[in-house]
Coordinates of C-alpha atoms and ligand atoms in Angstrom, one line a residue:
M850 CA -16.4 73.8 54.8
T851 CA -15.6 77.5 54.9
P852 CA -18.5 80.0 54.5
S853 CA -17.1 81.0 50.9
S854 CA -17.0 77.6 49.8
L855 CA -20.7 77.3 50.7
L856 CA -21.4 80.3 48.7
V857 CA -19.5 79.0 45.7
L858 CA -21.4 75.7 45.7
A859 CA -24.7 77.7 46.5
S860 CA -23.9 80.0 43.3
L861 CA -23.1 76.8 41.4
A862 CA -26.5 75.2 42.0
F863 CA -28.0 78.5 41.2
A864 CA -26.2 78.8 37.9
Q865 CA -27.8 75.4 36.7
A866 CA -30.9 76.5 37.1
A867 CA -32.0 79.1 34.7
V868 CA -34.9 81.2 34.4
V869 CA -36.6 80.4 31.1
K870 CA -39.1 83.2 30.2
Y871 CA -41.6 83.6 27.4
D872 CA -43.8 86.5 26.5
F873 CA -46.9 85.1 24.9
D874 CA -49.5 87.6 23.3
I875 CA -52.3 85.3 22.4
S876 CA -54.4 86.5 19.5
W877 CA -56.4 85.5 16.5
V878 CA -54.4 84.6 13.3
R879 CA -55.5 82.9 10.1
A880 CA -54.7 79.1 9.3
N881 CA -55.4 76.8 6.8
P882 CA -53.3 73.4 8.0
D883 CA -55.5 71.1 5.7
G884 CA -55.6 73.2 2.6
M885 CA -59.4 72.9 2.6
A886 CA -60.5 76.0 4.8
E887 CA -58.8 79.0 6.0
R888 CA -60.2 79.9 9.6
P889 CA -59.5 82.1 12.5
T890 CA -57.1 80.3 14.8
I891 CA -55.7 81.3 18.1
G892 CA -52.0 82.0 17.8
I893 CA -49.1 83.3 20.0
N894 CA -47.2 86.4 19.0
G895 CA -48.8 86.3 15.5
Q896 CA -47.8 82.8 14.9
W897 CA -49.5 79.3 14.5
P898 CA -48.5 76.7 15.1
I899 CA -47.8 78.3 18.7
P900 CA -44.2 78.1 20.0
R901 CA -42.8 75.1 21.8
I902 CA -41.9 75.6 25.6
E903 CA -38.4 74.2 26.3
A904 CA -36.4 73.9 29.4
N905 CA -34.1 71.7 31.6
V906 CA -35.0 69.9 34.8
G907 CA -34.7 72.3 37.4
D908 CA -35.5 75.5 35.5
N909 CA -37.8 78.1 36.5
I910 CA -40.4 78.9 33.7
V911 CA -42.1 82.2 33.6
V912 CA -44.9 82.7 31.0
N913 CA -46.3 86.3 30.7
V914 CA -49.4 86.1 28.9
V915 CA -51.4 88.8 27.4
N916 CA -54.8 88.3 26.2
S917 CA -55.2 90.1 23.0
L918 CA -58.2 87.9 21.8
G919 CA -60.6 90.7 22.1
N920 CA -63.7 88.5 22.1
Q921 CA -62.7 85.3 24.4
S922 CA -61.0 84.8 27.8
T923 CA -58.1 82.3 28.1
S924 CA -56.0 80.5 30.5
L925 CA -52.9 77.9 30.1
H926 CA -52.5 74.7 31.5
F927 CA -49.0 72.8 31.5
H928 CA -50.3 69.2 30.8
G929 CA -48.5 66.8 32.9
L930 CA -46.4 69.1 35.3
F931 CA -46.9 68.5 39.0
M932 CA -46.8 72.2 40.1
N933 CA -45.3 71.2 43.1
G934 CA -45.9 74.1 45.4
S935 CA -47.4 76.2 42.5
T936 CA -51.0 74.7 42.2
H937 CA -52.1 78.2 41.5
M938 CA -50.1 78.0 38.2
D939 CA -51.9 74.8 36.8
G940 CA -54.2 76.9 34.8
P941 CA -57.8 75.5 34.6
S942 CA -60.3 78.1 34.9
M943 CA -62.4 78.3 38.1
A944 CA -60.5 75.6 39.4
T945 CA -57.1 77.2 40.3
Q946 CA -57.5 80.9 38.7
C947 CA -60.1 82.9 37.1
P948 CA -60.3 83.3 33.2
I949 CA -57.9 85.6 31.9
P950 CA -60.2 88.2 30.2
P951 CA -59.6 90.1 26.9
G952 CA -57.0 92.8 27.3
A953 CA -55.8 91.4 30.6
S954 CA -52.2 90.0 31.6
F955 CA -51.4 87.0 33.7
T956 CA -48.0 85.3 34.7
Y957 CA -47.1 81.8 35.2
N958 CA -44.3 81.0 37.2
F959 CA -43.1 77.7 38.3
T960 CA -40.0 75.5 38.5
V961 CA -39.9 71.8 36.7
Q962 CA -38.5 69.1 38.4
Q963 CA -39.7 66.4 35.8
P964 CA -38.1 65.5 32.6
G965 CA -39.9 64.6 29.4
T966 CA -42.6 65.4 27.1
Y967 CA -45.6 67.4 27.8
W968 CA -47.6 70.0 26.1
Y969 CA -49.4 73.1 27.1
H970 CA -53.1 74.2 26.2
S971 CA -56.0 76.4 27.1
H972 CA -58.0 75.0 29.9
N973 CA -60.9 77.4 29.6
R974 CA -64.1 77.4 27.6
G975 CA -63.2 74.4 25.4
Q976 CA -60.8 76.7 23.6
Y977 CA -57.8 74.6 22.8
P978 CA -58.9 72.9 19.7
D979 CA -59.2 76.4 18.2
G980 CA -55.3 76.3 18.2
L981 CA -54.0 77.0 21.6
R982 CA -52.0 73.9 22.0
G983 CA -48.4 73.1 21.9
P984 CA -45.4 71.2 22.9
L985 CA -43.6 71.6 26.3
I986 CA -40.3 69.7 26.5
I987 CA -38.3 69.3 29.7
H988 CA -34.6 68.2 28.8
D989 CA -32.8 66.0 31.3
P990 CA -29.0 66.1 31.6
E991 CA -29.3 62.9 33.6
N992 CA -31.5 61.1 30.8
P993 CA -30.7 57.5 31.1
F994 CA -30.9 57.0 27.3
K995 CA -29.0 60.0 26.2
G996 CA -26.4 57.8 24.6
L997 CA -28.7 56.0 22.5
Y998 CA -29.6 58.7 20.0
D999 CA -28.1 61.5 18.0
E1000 CA -30.9 63.8 17.8
E1001 CA -34.5 64.8 19.2
L1002 CA -37.5 65.5 17.1
V1003 CA -40.8 66.7 18.5
M1004 CA -43.9 65.6 16.6
T1005 CA -47.4 66.3 17.3
V1006 CA -50.5 64.6 16.1
S1007 CA -53.9 66.4 16.1
D1008 CA -57.5 66.4 14.8
W1009 CA -58.8 69.9 13.2
Y1010 CA -62.2 71.4 12.8
H1011 CA -63.0 73.8 10.0
D1012 CA -65.6 75.4 12.6
E1013 CA -64.6 77.3 15.7
M1014 CA -65.3 75.8 19.2
P1015 CA -67.9 78.2 20.4
G1016 CA -70.3 77.3 17.9
L1017 CA -69.6 73.7 17.9
L1018 CA -70.0 73.4 21.4
S1019 CA -73.2 75.1 21.8
F1020 CA -74.4 72.6 19.1
F1021 CA -73.1 69.9 21.0
M1022 CA -74.8 70.7 24.2
S1023 CA -78.0 71.8 22.4
K1024 CA -81.4 69.9 22.6
V1025 CA -80.9 69.3 18.9
N1026 CA -78.3 67.2 19.7
P1027 CA -79.9 64.9 22.3
T1028 CA -77.7 62.0 21.8
G1029 CA -74.6 64.0 22.6
A1030 CA -73.0 63.1 19.2
E1031 CA -69.6 64.8 19.2
P1032 CA -68.7 66.9 16.1
V1033 CA -66.3 65.1 13.9
P1034 CA -63.1 66.5 13.0
N1035 CA -62.6 67.5 9.4
S1036 CA -59.0 66.2 9.3
A1037 CA -56.0 64.8 10.8
L1038 CA -52.7 66.7 11.2
L1039 CA -49.2 65.9 11.9
N1040 CA -47.2 68.8 13.5
E1041 CA -50.5 70.9 12.6
T1042 CA -50.1 70.5 9.0
Q1043 CA -50.1 67.7 6.3
N1044 CA -47.7 66.2 4.1
L1045 CA -45.0 66.6 6.6
K1046 CA -41.5 65.8 5.6
V1047 CA -39.0 64.8 8.2
P1048 CA -35.5 64.7 6.7
L1049 CA -33.4 61.7 8.4
E1050 CA -29.6 61.1 7.9
P1051 CA -28.8 57.5 7.1
G1052 CA -27.4 55.2 10.0
K1053 CA -28.3 58.0 12.8
T1054 CA -30.7 57.2 15.6
Y1055 CA -33.7 59.7 16.6
L1056 CA -35.6 60.4 19.5
F1057 CA -39.1 61.1 18.7
R1058 CA -41.2 62.9 21.0
M1059 CA -44.7 62.2 20.0
I1060 CA -47.8 64.2 21.5
N1061 CA -51.4 64.0 20.8
I1062 CA -52.6 67.5 21.1
G1063 CA -55.9 66.9 19.4
A1064 CA -59.3 67.7 20.8
F1065 CA -61.1 64.4 20.4
A1066 CA -59.5 61.5 18.2
G1067 CA -57.1 58.9 19.4
Q1068 CA -54.6 58.3 16.7
Y1069 CA -52.9 55.2 15.6
I1070 CA -49.3 55.9 14.5
W1071 CA -46.8 54.0 12.6
F1072 CA -43.7 54.5 10.3
E1073 CA -43.3 52.1 7.5
G1074 CA -40.0 50.3 7.3
H1075 CA -39.2 51.2 10.8
N1076 CA -39.7 50.0 14.3
M1077 CA -40.2 52.2 17.4
T1078 CA -38.4 51.5 20.6
I1079 CA -40.6 53.2 23.6
L1080 CA -38.6 55.0 26.0
E1081 CA -41.1 57.3 27.7
V1082 CA -44.7 57.9 28.0
D1083 CA -46.1 61.1 29.9
G1084 CA -42.9 61.9 31.4
V1085 CA -42.0 58.7 32.7
Y1086 CA -39.1 56.9 31.5
T1087 CA -39.9 53.3 30.5
Q1088 CA -38.2 50.2 30.3
P1089 CA -37.2 49.9 26.5
A1090 CA -40.1 48.3 24.6
E1091 CA -40.3 47.4 20.8
A1092 CA -43.5 48.5 18.8
D1093 CA -44.5 48.7 15.3
M1094 CA -47.6 50.9 16.1
I1095 CA -48.7 53.0 18.8
Y1096 CA -52.0 54.6 19.9
L1097 CA -52.2 57.8 21.5
S1098 CA -55.5 59.3 22.9
A1099 CA -55.7 63.0 23.1
A1100 CA -53.2 64.4 25.7
Q1101 CA -51.0 61.4 25.7
R1102 CA -47.3 61.4 24.8
C1103 CA -44.7 58.6 23.8
S1104 CA -41.1 59.1 23.2
F1105 CA -39.4 56.3 21.0
L1106 CA -36.3 55.8 19.1
I1107 CA -36.4 55.4 15.4
K1108 CA -33.1 54.1 13.8
A1109 CA -32.6 55.4 10.5
R1110 CA -31.8 53.1 7.6
N1111 CA -28.5 52.8 6.2
D1112 CA -29.1 53.6 2.7
T1113 CA -31.0 56.5 1.0
S1114 CA -32.8 54.4 -1.7
A1115 CA -36.2 55.4 -0.5
N1116 CA -38.6 57.6 1.5
F1117 CA -41.0 56.1 4.0
P1118 CA -44.7 57.2 5.1
I1119 CA -45.4 58.4 8.6
A1120 CA -49.0 57.3 9.1
A1121 CA -51.4 58.6 11.7
S1122 CA -55.0 57.5 11.6
M1123 CA -57.9 58.8 13.6
D1124 CA -59.7 56.4 15.7
T1125 CA -63.1 56.5 13.9
T1126 CA -64.8 54.1 16.6
L1127 CA -65.0 57.7 18.5
F1128 CA -67.3 59.1 15.8
D1129 CA -70.8 58.4 15.8
T1130 CA -71.0 58.9 12.3
I1131 CA -68.2 59.1 9.5
P1132 CA -69.3 62.1 7.3
D1133 CA -68.9 61.7 3.6
G1134 CA -65.3 62.5 2.2
L1135 CA -63.8 62.4 5.6
N1136 CA -60.2 61.4 5.2
W1137 CA -59.4 60.3 8.8
N1138 CA -55.6 59.5 8.0
V1139 CA -52.7 62.0 7.9
T1140 CA -49.4 61.1 6.0
G1141 CA -46.0 62.5 6.2
W1142 CA -42.7 61.0 5.2
L1143 CA -39.2 60.0 6.6
V1144 CA -37.3 61.6 4.0
Y1145 CA -33.8 60.1 2.9
D1146 CA -33.6 61.5 -0.6
Q1147 CA -35.8 64.7 -1.8
N1148 CA -35.6 63.4 -5.3
K1149 CA -37.2 59.9 -4.6
P1150 CA -40.9 59.3 -4.6
F1151 CA -43.2 60.0 -1.5
P1152 CA -45.2 57.0 -1.3
E1153 CA -48.6 56.5 0.1
P1154 CA -48.9 54.4 3.1
A1155 CA -50.0 50.6 2.4
V1156 CA -53.6 49.6 3.6
V1157 CA -53.6 48.0 6.8
D1158 CA -55.2 44.8 6.6
G1159 CA -57.6 43.9 9.5
E1160 CA -57.7 45.4 12.9
F1161 CA -55.0 48.0 14.2
E1162 CA -52.8 46.3 16.9
P1163 CA -51.0 49.0 18.5
H1164 CA -48.8 48.5 21.4
D1165 CA -50.6 47.7 24.7
D1166 CA -49.4 50.6 27.1
M1167 CA -50.5 48.5 30.0
T1168 CA -47.5 46.4 29.4
L1169 CA -44.9 49.1 30.0
L1170 CA -42.7 49.0 32.8
P1171 CA -41.4 52.1 34.4
W1172 CA -37.4 52.5 34.0
D1173 CA -37.1 52.8 37.9
N1174 CA -38.9 49.5 38.5
E1175 CA -41.1 51.4 41.1
T1176 CA -43.3 48.6 42.5
I1177 CA -46.9 49.2 43.4
W1178 CA -47.6 51.8 46.4
G1179 CA -48.9 50.3 49.3
E1180 CA -52.6 49.8 50.0
P1181 CA -55.0 52.6 49.5
D1182 CA -56.2 54.6 52.5
R1183 CA -59.3 55.5 50.3
T1184 CA -61.2 54.2 47.2
I1185 CA -62.9 56.5 45.1
S1186 CA -65.4 54.8 42.6
L1187 CA -66.7 56.7 39.5
D1188 CA -69.3 55.6 37.0
V1189 CA -69.1 57.3 33.6
I1190 CA -72.8 58.0 32.6
M1191 CA -74.1 60.0 29.7
D1192 CA -77.7 61.1 30.2
N1193 CA -80.0 64.0 29.2
L1194 CA -81.0 67.0 31.7
G1195 CA -84.1 69.1 31.4
D1196 CA -82.5 71.4 28.7
G1197 CA -82.5 68.5 26.3
G1198 CA -78.7 68.7 26.2
N1199 CA -76.7 65.5 26.8
Y1200 CA -74.4 65.8 30.1
A1201 CA -71.4 63.5 31.3
F1202 CA -71.7 62.3 34.8
F1203 CA -69.2 60.8 37.2
N1204 CA -71.9 58.9 39.4
N1205 CA -74.8 61.3 39.7
I1206 CA -72.7 64.3 39.1
T1207 CA -72.1 66.5 36.1
Y1208 CA -69.3 69.0 36.9
T1209 CA -70.5 72.6 36.7
P1210 CA -68.0 75.4 37.4
P1211 CA -68.3 77.1 40.8
K1212 CA -68.8 81.0 41.2
V1213 CA -65.4 81.1 43.1
P1214 CA -62.4 79.4 41.9
T1215 CA -62.0 76.2 43.9
L1216 CA -58.5 77.0 45.1
Y1217 CA -59.7 80.5 46.4
T1218 CA -62.3 78.6 48.3
A1219 CA -59.7 76.4 49.8
L1220 CA -57.5 79.4 50.8
T1221 CA -60.3 81.4 52.4
S1222 CA -62.3 78.8 54.3
G1223 CA -60.3 78.4 57.3
E1224 CA -60.7 74.8 59.1
L1225 CA -63.7 74.4 56.9
A1226 CA -61.5 73.8 53.9
T1227 CA -61.3 70.2 54.8
N1228 CA -65.2 69.9 54.4
A1229 CA -65.9 68.8 50.7
A1230 CA -69.3 70.8 51.1
V1231 CA -67.8 74.3 50.8
Y1232 CA -66.5 73.5 47.3
G1233 CA -70.1 72.9 46.3
E1234 CA -71.9 70.1 45.0
Y1235 CA -71.2 70.3 41.5
T1236 CA -67.5 70.6 41.4
H1237 CA -67.5 67.0 42.6
P1238 CA -65.0 67.6 45.3
F1239 CA -62.9 65.1 47.2
V1240 CA -60.8 66.6 50.0
L1241 CA -57.7 64.3 50.5
E1242 CA -55.2 64.3 53.4
R1243 CA -51.6 64.9 52.9
G1244 CA -49.8 61.5 52.0
E1245 CA -52.9 59.5 51.4
I1246 CA -52.6 56.6 48.9
V1247 CA -56.1 56.9 46.9
D1248 CA -57.3 54.5 44.4
I1249 CA -59.6 55.8 41.6
I1250 CA -62.0 53.2 40.0
V1251 CA -63.5 54.1 36.8
N1252 CA -66.4 52.1 35.4
N1253 CA -67.4 53.0 32.0
I1254 CA -71.2 52.6 31.9
D1255 CA -70.8 54.3 28.3
S1256 CA -70.3 52.5 25.2
G1257 CA -67.3 55.1 24.0
K1258 CA -63.7 55.2 24.9
H1259 CA -62.5 57.9 27.5
P1260 CA -58.9 59.0 28.1
F1261 CA -58.6 60.1 31.7
H1262 CA -56.2 62.8 33.0
L1263 CA -55.3 63.3 36.5
H1264 CA -53.6 66.7 37.2
G1265 CA -50.7 67.3 39.5
H1266 CA -49.6 63.6 39.6
H1267 CA -48.6 60.5 37.9
F1268 CA -50.9 57.7 38.8
Q1269 CA -49.9 53.9 38.7
S1270 CA -52.1 52.1 36.1
L1271 CA -52.9 49.2 38.3
W1272 CA -55.6 47.6 36.2
R1273 CA -57.5 47.9 32.8
S1274 CA -60.2 45.6 31.8
A1275 CA -60.9 44.6 28.3
D1276 CA -63.9 46.2 26.5
E1277 CA -67.4 45.4 27.9
A1278 CA -65.9 43.8 31.0
G1279 CA -68.7 45.8 32.9
T1280 CA -67.7 47.5 36.4
F1281 CA -64.7 46.5 38.3
Q1282 CA -66.8 45.6 41.4
D1283 CA -68.8 43.0 39.2
S1284 CA -65.8 41.4 37.8
N1285 CA -64.5 39.8 40.6
V1286 CA -60.7 40.9 39.8
T1287 CA -58.7 41.1 43.1
S1288 CA -55.7 43.1 43.8
S1289 CA -53.4 40.1 43.2
E1290 CA -54.2 40.7 39.4
F1291 CA -52.9 44.2 39.8
S1292 CA -49.6 44.9 38.0
P1293 CA -46.9 44.4 40.6
V1294 CA -44.6 47.2 38.7
P1295 CA -47.6 49.3 37.2
M1296 CA -46.6 51.9 34.7
R1297 CA -47.0 55.5 35.7
R1298 CA -48.6 57.9 33.7
D1299 CA -51.0 61.0 33.7
T1300 CA -53.5 60.0 31.1
I1301 CA -55.1 56.6 30.3
V1302 CA -57.8 55.3 28.0
L1303 CA -60.7 53.6 29.6
H1304 CA -62.3 51.1 27.1
P1305 CA -65.9 50.9 26.2
E1306 CA -68.0 49.7 29.1
G1307 CA -64.9 48.5 30.6
N1308 CA -63.0 49.7 33.9
I1309 CA -59.8 51.0 35.3
V1310 CA -58.1 51.2 38.6
L1311 CA -55.4 54.0 39.2
R1312 CA -53.5 54.6 42.4
F1313 CA -51.9 57.8 43.3
K1314 CA -50.2 59.4 46.1
A1315 CA -51.5 62.7 47.7
D1316 CA -48.4 64.2 48.1
N1317 CA -48.7 67.4 46.3
P1318 CA -50.9 69.9 48.1
G1319 CA -53.2 71.5 45.5
V1320 CA -56.4 71.7 43.7
W1321 CA -56.4 69.0 40.9
L1322 CA -59.0 68.1 38.4
F1323 CA -59.6 64.6 37.2
H1324 CA -61.3 64.4 33.9
C1325 CA -62.0 62.9 30.5
H1326 CA -59.6 64.6 28.1
L1327 CA -61.9 64.6 25.0
E1328 CA -62.5 68.3 25.1
W1329 CA -66.3 67.8 24.5
H1330 CA -66.7 65.7 27.8
V1331 CA -65.0 68.5 29.7
K1332 CA -67.7 70.9 28.4
S1333 CA -70.5 68.3 29.2
G1334 CA -69.1 67.6 32.8
L1335 CA -67.2 64.5 33.0
M1336 CA -64.8 66.2 35.7
A1337 CA -64.2 65.9 39.5
T1338 CA -62.0 67.8 41.7
F1339 CA -59.4 66.8 44.3
V1340 CA -58.4 69.4 47.0
E1341 CA -55.4 68.0 48.6
A1342 CA -54.2 69.1 52.0
P1343 CA -56.1 72.6 51.9
L1344 CA -54.8 73.5 55.3
D1345 CA -51.1 73.1 54.1
L1346 CA -52.0 75.4 51.1
Q1347 CA -53.4 78.2 53.5
K1348 CA -50.0 78.1 55.1
T1349 CA -47.7 78.0 52.3
L1350 CA -49.5 79.3 49.2
Q1351 CA -49.0 83.1 47.9
V1352 CA -51.2 83.8 45.1
P1353 CA -49.8 86.9 43.2
E1354 CA -51.8 90.1 42.8
N1355 CA -52.1 89.7 39.1
H1356 CA -53.9 86.3 39.6
Y1357 CA -56.5 88.1 41.5
A1358 CA -56.7 91.2 39.2
V1359 CA -58.3 89.2 36.4
C1360 CA -60.9 88.0 39.0
A1361 CA -61.7 91.8 39.7
A1362 CA -61.8 92.8 36.1
E1363 CA -64.6 90.2 35.6
D1364 CA -66.3 90.8 39.2
I1365 CA -65.4 87.1 39.9
P1366 CA -65.3 86.7 43.7
T1367 CA -62.2 85.3 45.1
S1368 CA -63.2 84.3 48.7
G1369 CA -65.8 82.2 50.3
N1370 CA -67.6 79.0 49.2
A1371 CA -68.6 77.7 45.9
A1372 CA -71.6 80.0 45.8
G1373 CA -69.5 83.1 46.8
N1374 CA -70.8 83.2 50.5
T1375 CA -68.2 84.3 52.8
V1376 CA -70.5 84.3 56.0
D1377 CA -71.7 81.1 56.3
L1378 CA -69.5 78.6 54.4
L1379 CA -71.9 75.7 54.7
D1380 CA -74.8 77.6 53.0
L1381 CA -74.5 76.9 49.4
T1382 CA -77.6 78.8 48.3
G1383 CA -77.0 80.0 44.8
Q1384 CA -74.2 77.8 43.8
N1385 CA -74.0 77.0 40.0
A1386 CA -75.9 74.0 39.3
P1387 CA -76.4 72.0 36.2
P1388 CA -80.2 72.2 34.6
D1389 CA -82.6 70.3 36.4
P1390 CA -83.2 66.6 35.4
L1391 CA -85.9 65.7 32.8
P1392 CA -89.2 64.9 34.7
E1393 CA -89.2 61.3 36.1
G1394 CA -89.4 58.9 33.4
F1395 CA -89.2 61.6 30.6
T1396 CA -85.8 60.8 29.1
A1397 CA -84.5 62.1 25.8
R1398 CA -85.1 58.4 24.4
G1399 CA -88.6 58.7 25.7
I1400 CA -89.0 62.1 23.7
V1401 CA -87.8 60.2 20.7
A1402 CA -90.1 57.3 21.4
L1403 CA -92.9 59.5 22.0
V1404 CA -92.4 61.4 18.6
F1405 CA -92.3 58.1 17.0
S1406 CA -95.3 56.7 18.6
C1407 CA -97.3 59.8 17.7
I1408 CA -96.2 59.4 14.2
S1409 CA -97.0 55.8 14.3
G1410 CA -100.3 56.5 16.1
I1411 CA -101.3 58.9 13.2
L1412 CA -100.1 56.6 10.6
G1413 CA -102.0 54.0 12.3
V1414 CA -105.3 55.8 12.4
A1415 CA -104.8 56.8 8.6
V1416 CA -104.3 53.3 7.9
I1417 CA -107.5 52.1 9.7
A1418 CA -109.7 55.1 8.1
W1419 CA -108.1 53.8 4.8
Y1420 CA -109.1 50.3 5.4
G1421 CA -112.4 51.5 6.8
F1422 CA -113.1 53.1 3.7
A1423 CA -111.8 50.3 1.5
E1424 CA -113.8 47.2 3.2
P1425 CA -114.9 45.6 6.4
V1426 CA -112.1 45.4 8.7
N1427 CA -110.6 44.0 12.1
V1428 CA -108.7 46.4 14.0
A1429 CA -105.2 45.0 13.9
E1430 CA -103.2 48.0 13.0
P1431 CA -102.9 50.0 16.1
A1432 CA -100.8 47.0 17.2
G1433 CA -98.9 47.5 14.3
A1434 CA -98.3 51.2 15.4
A1435 CA -97.1 50.1 18.7
G1436 CA -94.8 47.5 16.9
G1437 CA -93.5 50.5 14.9
V1438 CA -92.4 52.5 18.1
K1439 CA -90.6 49.5 19.5
E1440 CA -88.6 49.1 16.2
S1441 CA -87.7 52.8 16.3
G1442 CA -86.2 52.2 19.7
E1443 CA -84.4 49.1 18.7
N1444 CA -83.1 50.8 15.5
Q1445 CA -81.8 53.6 17.6
Q1446 CA -80.2 51.3 19.8
V1447 CA -78.2 49.6 16.8
S1448 CA -77.5 52.8 14.8
S1449 CA -76.7 55.3 17.7
G1450 CA -72.9 55.7 17.8
E1451 CA -69.9 55.0 20.5
E1452 CA -70.4 57.7 23.2
D1453 CA -73.4 59.2 23.3
S1454 CA -76.6 57.2 22.9
P1455 CA -78.8 57.7 25.7
V1456 CA -80.6 54.7 24.3
A1457 CA -77.6 52.5 24.8
R1458 CA -76.4 53.7 28.1
D1459 CA -79.1 54.7 30.4
G1460 CA -80.5 51.3 30.6
H1461 CA -84.3 52.6 30.6
T1462 CA -85.5 50.2 28.2
D1463 CA -88.7 49.7 29.8
E1464 CA -89.6 53.5 29.3
I1465 CA -89.7 53.2 25.4
S1466 CA -92.6 50.5 25.9
A1467 CA -94.1 52.6 28.5
L1468 CA -94.2 55.7 26.3
G1469 CA -94.7 54.0 23.2
G1470 CA -97.9 52.3 24.7
R1471 CA -99.6 55.5 25.7
Ligands
CU140 CU1 -64.8 61.2 27.4

């Protein structure tokens, strides 16, 4: 081959990979998507819903961000993209970058090698539910299913709050909410609106790319009169699978075919229904459903969806098979076991823990610690205790076992990878370790994805390859639980990062603007990297034996005691008595504990989850 033909080949390859550029000015706009309450909402370039990012496999995406919010910092995470070679473009603040302060600019620049359905959202201050969330679609010239459909449609489901996140978050984490009850959304949305109308042409087949961009609520989704043929989840092509209903947790995606009917005699409801088992209470008047329509004829009626009898029965995503039939990756080099626990700390707030650690952001973004710690970057200690760091060697096969000690569902997301979903127990199966399940029961051709739902008091086993040097978070995608600390950090091949990664000056500039250090350990110590004095830490634990449940029990016991004494006095004035009533008072305490156990909701009851039943009687007996 002559040099000139090489040059032609090179320029052909270059011509195929485009640079796709977006200039995003992030600012407050006003929006009222459910028609009930106009509110400040985070938009881009003066618009909300925010624009869709779209590119082809191989393209270089450049997103120039200007933060014009004025009162809040921000960041963008591109959910599901591996960011191979560009972990510094992943977006979570204090993990791979500093928050972008008001008035500052920041450029994300990365190349995408993955086809499929993704989304992008703020990964800063629990901010995305205020509007900074939108689809990201990577088209694939080699799509194995491209002959099967005529058109593509992108559709989001989401939940919506009438109040802004900063206020909701401070309530959520405060001592007046000791059970950690998550704020319940005010409504559900389809494409960030309600009464969505989707025109279909008879006889055509459509690829729907459905994304749950919500903060909290998983959603059941179905199309009356139409079946779905699932072809992709979370950017991984699947063997075609038929479904009449799917469930998408916050952050999950699913692409499926809908074959339009051949006649225009009726319009059909698109129904999405928020998973109310996530809600501790269902506020009066809440409509947890949202309806849209597949429209065949504008002049025909738009019927309400039929009531679903009995339990929802969505397609089970554990039964999906990857299109490429990739088998289970080899035995793990390392197994990380994480228990999901909710408990109160000394400030009275309800925190979420993996084992004994609730995530607390470091003083130095974890990536910058990895880049400035020399050989010590392979020592997890430098990242601080409360980022819950695990340092991985390049190429390791890693199993993550997550045991849900909590009674709520949690969708877990791993940045930078697809994991194989090896195992998911039923509800209330207990821990994986206690359930005597062996690897022979793992799926031999496991579905890969980036977000999976862990069932109440159940367990999951995920396997991934540490083939992507970087700093990658693993966390629950309920935005409330990101705030309350249900997050760990994987630091993958940090010495490789030191050799290869070039962080652009504009990334460091946003740190300088806010005086956030960019070198040293998690405490900002650049001299003795193993001295973590001054690292950010969660509040101290409650005093021994003094749980929030104990506080509740104590209050009830005091009230009961006073009532008891009052009753005794009343009896005393009435006629001669025996002294039976104080026992009644103690009974009252026990009962209040029991009542709480029953009435406390899914996610957050310290009563239901911390197993300190004895402490009620201990305190109640005082
Ligand atoms: Cu969660």
